[in-house]
């Protein structure tokens, strides 16, 4: 089988799942119709992220035992059904269940499949290919965001939810059909591992006994808080800065390009520089870019540049932490192992939107939210600095 087929499947799956990042286009229409506050609507995204991270652990275990297709199929169905159900929203609690729980669970099951499959098929190009697959997730909002905005304007938010649900089902089914694990013991033609002929595959319990895991978990949680906050508040933040609806809408493809670019190009870069070195660089840049984004939020060009930079740093982490887990702990139990580490991203999904929503409701702008996210990124850098150099075969990855 041509191994690039699974890349197409993973990208298709993640393009559909990336709809979660387009949530911010629904925030204002829902607030205007129902009179909800920013803190209340922020909880929709938070619940989705926590459910995403929680179900990822279960889905990772199923993926390790039964292969990628059952999880991918479940993910496609749940995301589609959640979007369709959200169109019938009449209360905040119903929206929490439909989008937060069901769409979140669909993301957990769907997202658990492409990265382990990519890591097994491409041990020779792991950073690049994992980056390509998860880049589809980041690019999803570039397509879905503007389309959803136009549909909301022309037909309303309820028909938009329903139409997107149908499209996501089709894309997810294509992805599920193309995803397949390689044969046991597979190696790319002409490739041999550097140094040792085989590497230890850590069980999850063994992974939890290593100090590197906890340093990585803290860095992942704090480093992605900036991106999570910005994602959940992007369109309202742009409008509060006086940039207008057109600029706020255009920000979606710009940020998606940054998100996808970080996942793909930084994934490729990590193959050369090392995983942890790449992560250290990106969280440090994020710590600088967050306060700068707030300071120059009213300048359209600088706004686009800085928000793309924040998303680039965020996307890098979603790509490179996955590859680092495969390098450090092997691929046999990668679904569950990365699922456990991925709970750090779920924690960021609580902190990020909560910081953004509460600061806005309390002070009327996002100033202190951006400064807090910058400080957390500095702590993430310090945590990564504590990770000792590790080796995959004879190759240093930190």
PDB file of N, CA and C in Angstrom, residues 204-254:
ATOM      1  N   UNK A 204       2.163   2.789  29.396  1.00  0.00           N
ATOM      2  CA  UNK A 204       1.775   4.070  29.990  1.00  0.00           C
ATOM      3  C   UNK A 204       2.283   4.182  31.417  1.00  0.00           C
ATOM      4  N   UNK A 205       2.245   3.098  32.159  1.00  0.00           N
ATOM      5  CA  UNK A 205       2.737   3.125  33.529  1.00  0.00           C
ATOM      6  C   UNK A 205       4.225   3.431  33.569  1.00  0.00           C
ATOM      7  N   UNK A 206       4.996   2.823  32.666  1.00  0.00           N
ATOM      8  CA  UNK A 206       6.425   3.103  32.607  1.00  0.00           C
ATOM      9  C   UNK A 206       6.686   4.561  32.227  1.00  0.00           C
ATOM     10  N   UNK A 207       5.888   5.079  31.287  1.00  0.00           N
ATOM     11  CA  UNK A 207       6.043   6.476  30.889  1.00  0.00           C
ATOM     12  C   UNK A 207       5.815   7.405  32.076  1.00  0.00           C
ATOM     13  N   UNK A 208       4.797   7.090  32.883  1.00  0.00           N
ATOM     14  CA  UNK A 208       4.477   7.935  34.033  1.00  0.00           C
ATOM     15  C   UNK A 208       5.561   7.896  35.105  1.00  0.00           C
ATOM     16  N   UNK A 209       6.457   6.937  35.026  1.00  0.00           N
ATOM     17  CA  UNK A 209       7.562   6.859  35.983  1.00  0.00           C
ATOM     18  C   UNK A 209       8.750   7.728  35.583  1.00  0.00           C
ATOM     19  N   UNK A 210       8.719   8.305  34.390  1.00  0.00           N
ATOM     20  CA  UNK A 210       9.844   9.117  33.931  1.00  0.00           C
ATOM     21  C   UNK A 210       9.612  10.585  34.282  1.00  0.00           C
ATOM     22  N   UNK A 211      10.603  11.276  34.812  1.00  0.00           N
ATOM     23  CA  UNK A 211      10.423  12.696  35.163  1.00  0.00           C
ATOM     24  C   UNK A 211      10.182  13.578  33.946  1.00  0.00           C
ATOM     25  N   UNK A 212      10.668  13.158  32.771  1.00  0.00           N
ATOM     26  CA  UNK A 212      10.467  13.950  31.571  1.00  0.00           C
ATOM     27  C   UNK A 212       8.984  14.144  31.262  1.00  0.00           C
ATOM     28  N   UNK A 213       8.170  13.129  31.560  1.00  0.00           N
ATOM     29  CA  UNK A 213       6.750  13.236  31.256  1.00  0.00           C
ATOM     30  C   UNK A 213       6.116  14.428  31.971  1.00  0.00           C
ATOM     31  N   UNK A 214       6.443  14.628  33.224  1.00  0.00           N
ATOM     32  CA  UNK A 214       5.807  15.685  34.006  1.00  0.00           C
ATOM     33  C   UNK A 214       6.280  17.068  33.572  1.00  0.00           C
ATOM     34  N   UNK A 215       7.551  17.164  33.207  1.00  0.00           N
ATOM     35  CA  UNK A 215       8.041  18.431  32.669  1.00  0.00           C
ATOM     36  C   UNK A 215       7.351  18.753  31.349  1.00  0.00           C
ATOM     37  N   UNK A 216       7.166  17.731  30.519  1.00  0.00           N
ATOM     38  CA  UNK A 216       6.476  17.941  29.247  1.00  0.00           C
ATOM     39  C   UNK A 216       5.013  18.300  29.468  1.00  0.00           C
ATOM     40  N   UNK A 217       4.358  17.654  30.429  1.00  0.00           N
ATOM     41  CA  UNK A 217       2.940  17.917  30.693  1.00  0.00           C
ATOM     42  C   UNK A 217       2.738  19.369  31.126  1.00  0.00           C
ATOM     43  N   UNK A 218       3.543  19.838  32.052  1.00  0.00           N
ATOM     44  CA  UNK A 218       3.419  21.218  32.527  1.00  0.00           C
ATOM     45  C   UNK A 218       3.653  22.201  31.372  1.00  0.00           C
ATOM     46  N   UNK A 219       4.679  21.943  30.580  1.00  0.00           N
ATOM     47  CA  UNK A 219       4.988  22.834  29.465  1.00  0.00           C
ATOM     48  C   UNK A 219       3.865  22.835  28.432  1.00  0.00           C
ATOM     49  N   UNK A 220       3.302  21.669  28.154  1.00  0.00           N
ATOM     50  CA  UNK A 220       2.209  21.557  27.182  1.00  0.00           C
ATOM     51  C   UNK A 220       0.990  22.336  27.670  1.00  0.00           C
ATOM     52  N   UNK A 221       0.632  22.170  28.944  1.00  0.00           N
ATOM     53  CA  UNK A 221      -0.548  22.842  29.493  1.00  0.00           C
ATOM     54  C   UNK A 221      -0.378  24.359  29.471  1.00  0.00           C
ATOM     55  N   UNK A 222       0.743  24.848  29.980  1.00  0.00           N
ATOM     56  CA  UNK A 222       0.927  26.288  30.082  1.00  0.00           C
ATOM     57  C   UNK A 222       1.262  26.923  28.731  1.00  0.00           C
ATOM     58  N   UNK A 223       1.986  26.178  27.899  1.00  0.00           N
ATOM     59  CA  UNK A 223       2.369  26.720  26.602  1.00  0.00           C
ATOM     60  C   UNK A 223       1.207  26.892  25.649  1.00  0.00           C
ATOM     61  N   UNK A 224       0.197  26.033  25.722  1.00  0.00           N
ATOM     62  CA  UNK A 224      -0.942  26.132  24.811  1.00  0.00           C
ATOM     63  C   UNK A 224      -2.074  26.985  25.365  1.00  0.00           C
ATOM     64  N   UNK A 225      -1.951  27.479  26.586  1.00  0.00           N
ATOM     65  CA  UNK A 225      -2.996  28.335  27.144  1.00  0.00           C
ATOM     66  C   UNK A 225      -3.189  29.598  26.303  1.00  0.00           C
ATOM     67  N   UNK A 226      -2.096  30.185  25.817  1.00  0.00           N
ATOM     68  CA  UNK A 226      -2.189  31.398  25.001  1.00  0.00           C
ATOM     69  C   UNK A 226      -3.018  31.144  23.746  1.00  0.00           C
ATOM     70  N   UNK A 227      -2.718  30.052  23.052  1.00  0.00           N
ATOM     71  CA  UNK A 227      -3.464  29.736  21.846  1.00  0.00           C
ATOM     72  C   UNK A 227      -4.924  29.427  22.138  1.00  0.00           C
ATOM     73  N   UNK A 228      -5.189  28.676  23.192  1.00  0.00           N
ATOM     74  CA  UNK A 228      -6.559  28.329  23.542  1.00  0.00           C
ATOM     75  C   UNK A 228      -7.382  29.577  23.865  1.00  0.00           C
ATOM     76  N   UNK A 229      -6.796  30.505  24.592  1.00  0.00           N
ATOM     77  CA  UNK A 229      -7.515  31.731  24.919  1.00  0.00           C
ATOM     78  C   UNK A 229      -7.822  32.533  23.656  1.00  0.00           C
ATOM     79  N   UNK A 230      -6.842  32.673  22.782  1.00  0.00           N
ATOM     80  CA  UNK A 230      -7.021  33.467  21.577  1.00  0.00           C
ATOM     81  C   UNK A 230      -8.031  32.817  20.641  1.00  0.00           C
ATOM     82  N   UNK A 231      -7.975  31.502  20.496  1.00  0.00           N
ATOM     83  CA  UNK A 231      -8.906  30.785  19.635  1.00  0.00           C
ATOM     84  C   UNK A 231     -10.345  30.989  20.090  1.00  0.00           C
ATOM     85  N   UNK A 232     -10.572  30.867  21.386  1.00  0.00           N
ATOM     86  CA  UNK A 232     -11.941  30.943  21.900  1.00  0.00           C
ATOM     87  C   UNK A 232     -12.517  32.351  21.829  1.00  0.00           C
ATOM     88  N   UNK A 233     -11.637  33.378  21.741  1.00  0.00           N
ATOM     89  CA  UNK A 233     -12.100  34.766  21.810  1.00  0.00           C
ATOM     90  C   UNK A 233     -11.748  35.581  20.564  1.00  0.00           C
ATOM     91  N   UNK A 234     -11.259  34.943  19.497  1.00  0.00           N
ATOM     92  CA  UNK A 234     -10.643  35.685  18.400  1.00  0.00           C
ATOM     93  C   UNK A 234     -11.567  36.728  17.787  1.00  0.00           C
ATOM     94  N   UNK A 235     -12.735  36.306  17.312  1.00  0.00           N
ATOM     95  CA  UNK A 235     -13.632  37.243  16.635  1.00  0.00           C
ATOM     96  C   UNK A 235     -14.122  38.328  17.587  1.00  0.00           C
ATOM     97  N   UNK A 236     -14.587  37.994  18.805  1.00  0.00           N
ATOM     98  CA  UNK A 236     -14.964  39.065  19.728  1.00  0.00           C
ATOM     99  C   UNK A 236     -13.804  39.995  20.075  1.00  0.00           C
ATOM    100  N   UNK A 237     -12.589  39.444  20.218  1.00  0.00           N
ATOM    101  CA  UNK A 237     -11.418  40.266  20.525  1.00  0.00           C
ATOM    102  C   UNK A 237     -11.144  41.256  19.406  1.00  0.00           C
ATOM    103  N   UNK A 238     -11.199  40.796  18.163  1.00  0.00           N
ATOM    104  CA  UNK A 238     -10.943  41.681  17.025  1.00  0.00           C
ATOM    105  C   UNK A 238     -11.989  42.789  16.942  1.00  0.00           C
ATOM    106  N   UNK A 239     -13.226  42.439  17.211  1.00  0.00           N
ATOM    107  CA  UNK A 239     -14.275  43.462  17.149  1.00  0.00           C
ATOM    108  C   UNK A 239     -14.168  44.444  18.315  1.00  0.00           C
ATOM    109  N   UNK A 240     -13.776  43.950  19.479  1.00  0.00           N
ATOM    110  CA  UNK A 240     -13.624  44.848  20.634  1.00  0.00           C
ATOM    111  C   UNK A 240     -12.479  45.828  20.420  1.00  0.00           C
ATOM    112  N   UNK A 241     -11.531  45.463  19.548  1.00  0.00           N
ATOM    113  CA  UNK A 241     -10.418  46.356  19.231  1.00  0.00           C
ATOM    114  C   UNK A 241     -10.808  47.401  18.190  1.00  0.00           C
ATOM    115  N   UNK A 242     -12.050  47.332  17.701  1.00  0.00           N
ATOM    116  CA  UNK A 242     -12.537  48.292  16.731  1.00  0.00           C
ATOM    117  C   UNK A 242     -12.134  47.990  15.303  1.00  0.00           C
ATOM    118  N   UNK A 243     -11.753  46.753  15.023  1.00  0.00           N
ATOM    119  CA  UNK A 243     -11.294  46.406  13.677  1.00  0.00           C
ATOM    120  C   UNK A 243     -12.438  46.102  12.716  1.00  0.00           C
ATOM    121  N   UNK A 244     -13.639  45.839  13.234  1.00  0.00           N
ATOM    122  CA  UNK A 244     -14.778  45.625  12.370  1.00  0.00           C
ATOM    123  C   UNK A 244     -14.975  44.172  11.993  1.00  0.00           C
ATOM    124  N   UNK A 245     -16.178  43.885  11.499  1.00  0.00           N
ATOM    125  CA  UNK A 245     -16.558  42.508  11.186  1.00  0.00           C
ATOM    126  C   UNK A 245     -15.721  41.928  10.046  1.00  0.00           C
ATOM    127  N   UNK A 246     -15.377  42.760   9.052  1.00  0.00           N
ATOM    128  CA  UNK A 246     -14.622  42.255   7.897  1.00  0.00           C
ATOM    129  C   UNK A 246     -13.229  41.804   8.318  1.00  0.00           C
ATOM    130  N   UNK A 247     -12.564  42.607   9.133  1.00  0.00           N
ATOM    131  CA  UNK A 247     -11.227  42.249   9.600  1.00  0.00           C
ATOM    132  C   UNK A 247     -11.289  41.029  10.507  1.00  0.00           C
ATOM    133  N   UNK A 248     -12.305  40.994  11.373  1.00  0.00           N
ATOM    134  CA  UNK A 248     -12.458  39.848  12.273  1.00  0.00           C
ATOM    135  C   UNK A 248     -12.654  38.560  11.490  1.00  0.00           C
ATOM    136  N   UNK A 249     -13.417  38.630  10.417  1.00  0.00           N
ATOM    137  CA  UNK A 249     -13.644  37.439   9.589  1.00  0.00           C
ATOM    138  C   UNK A 249     -12.373  37.045   8.841  1.00  0.00           C
ATOM    139  N   UNK A 250     -11.655  38.039   8.306  1.00  0.00           N
ATOM    140  CA  UNK A 250     -10.414  37.761   7.580  1.00  0.00           C
ATOM    141  C   UNK A 250      -9.354  37.174   8.500  1.00  0.00           C
ATOM    142  N   UNK A 251      -9.455  37.477   9.801  1.00  0.00           N
ATOM    143  CA  UNK A 251      -8.482  36.939  10.746  1.00  0.00           C
ATOM    144  C   UNK A 251      -8.523  35.426  10.804  1.00  0.00           C
ATOM    145  N   UNK A 252      -9.675  34.824  10.511  1.00  0.00           N
ATOM    146  CA  UNK A 252      -9.790  33.366  10.611  1.00  0.00           C
ATOM    147  C   UNK A 252      -8.867  32.628   9.637  1.00  0.00           C
ATOM    148  N   UNK A 253      -8.874  32.952   8.327  1.00  0.00           N
ATOM    149  CA  UNK A 253      -7.912  32.256   7.452  1.00  0.00           C
ATOM    150  C   UNK A 253      -6.458  32.607   7.753  1.00  0.00           C
ATOM    151  N   UNK A 254      -6.200  33.839   8.224  1.00  0.00           N
ATOM    152  CA  UNK A 254      -4.827  34.215   8.574  1.00  0.00           C
ATOM    153  C   UNK A 254      -4.324  33.364   9.731  1.00  0.00           C
TER     154      UNK A 254
END
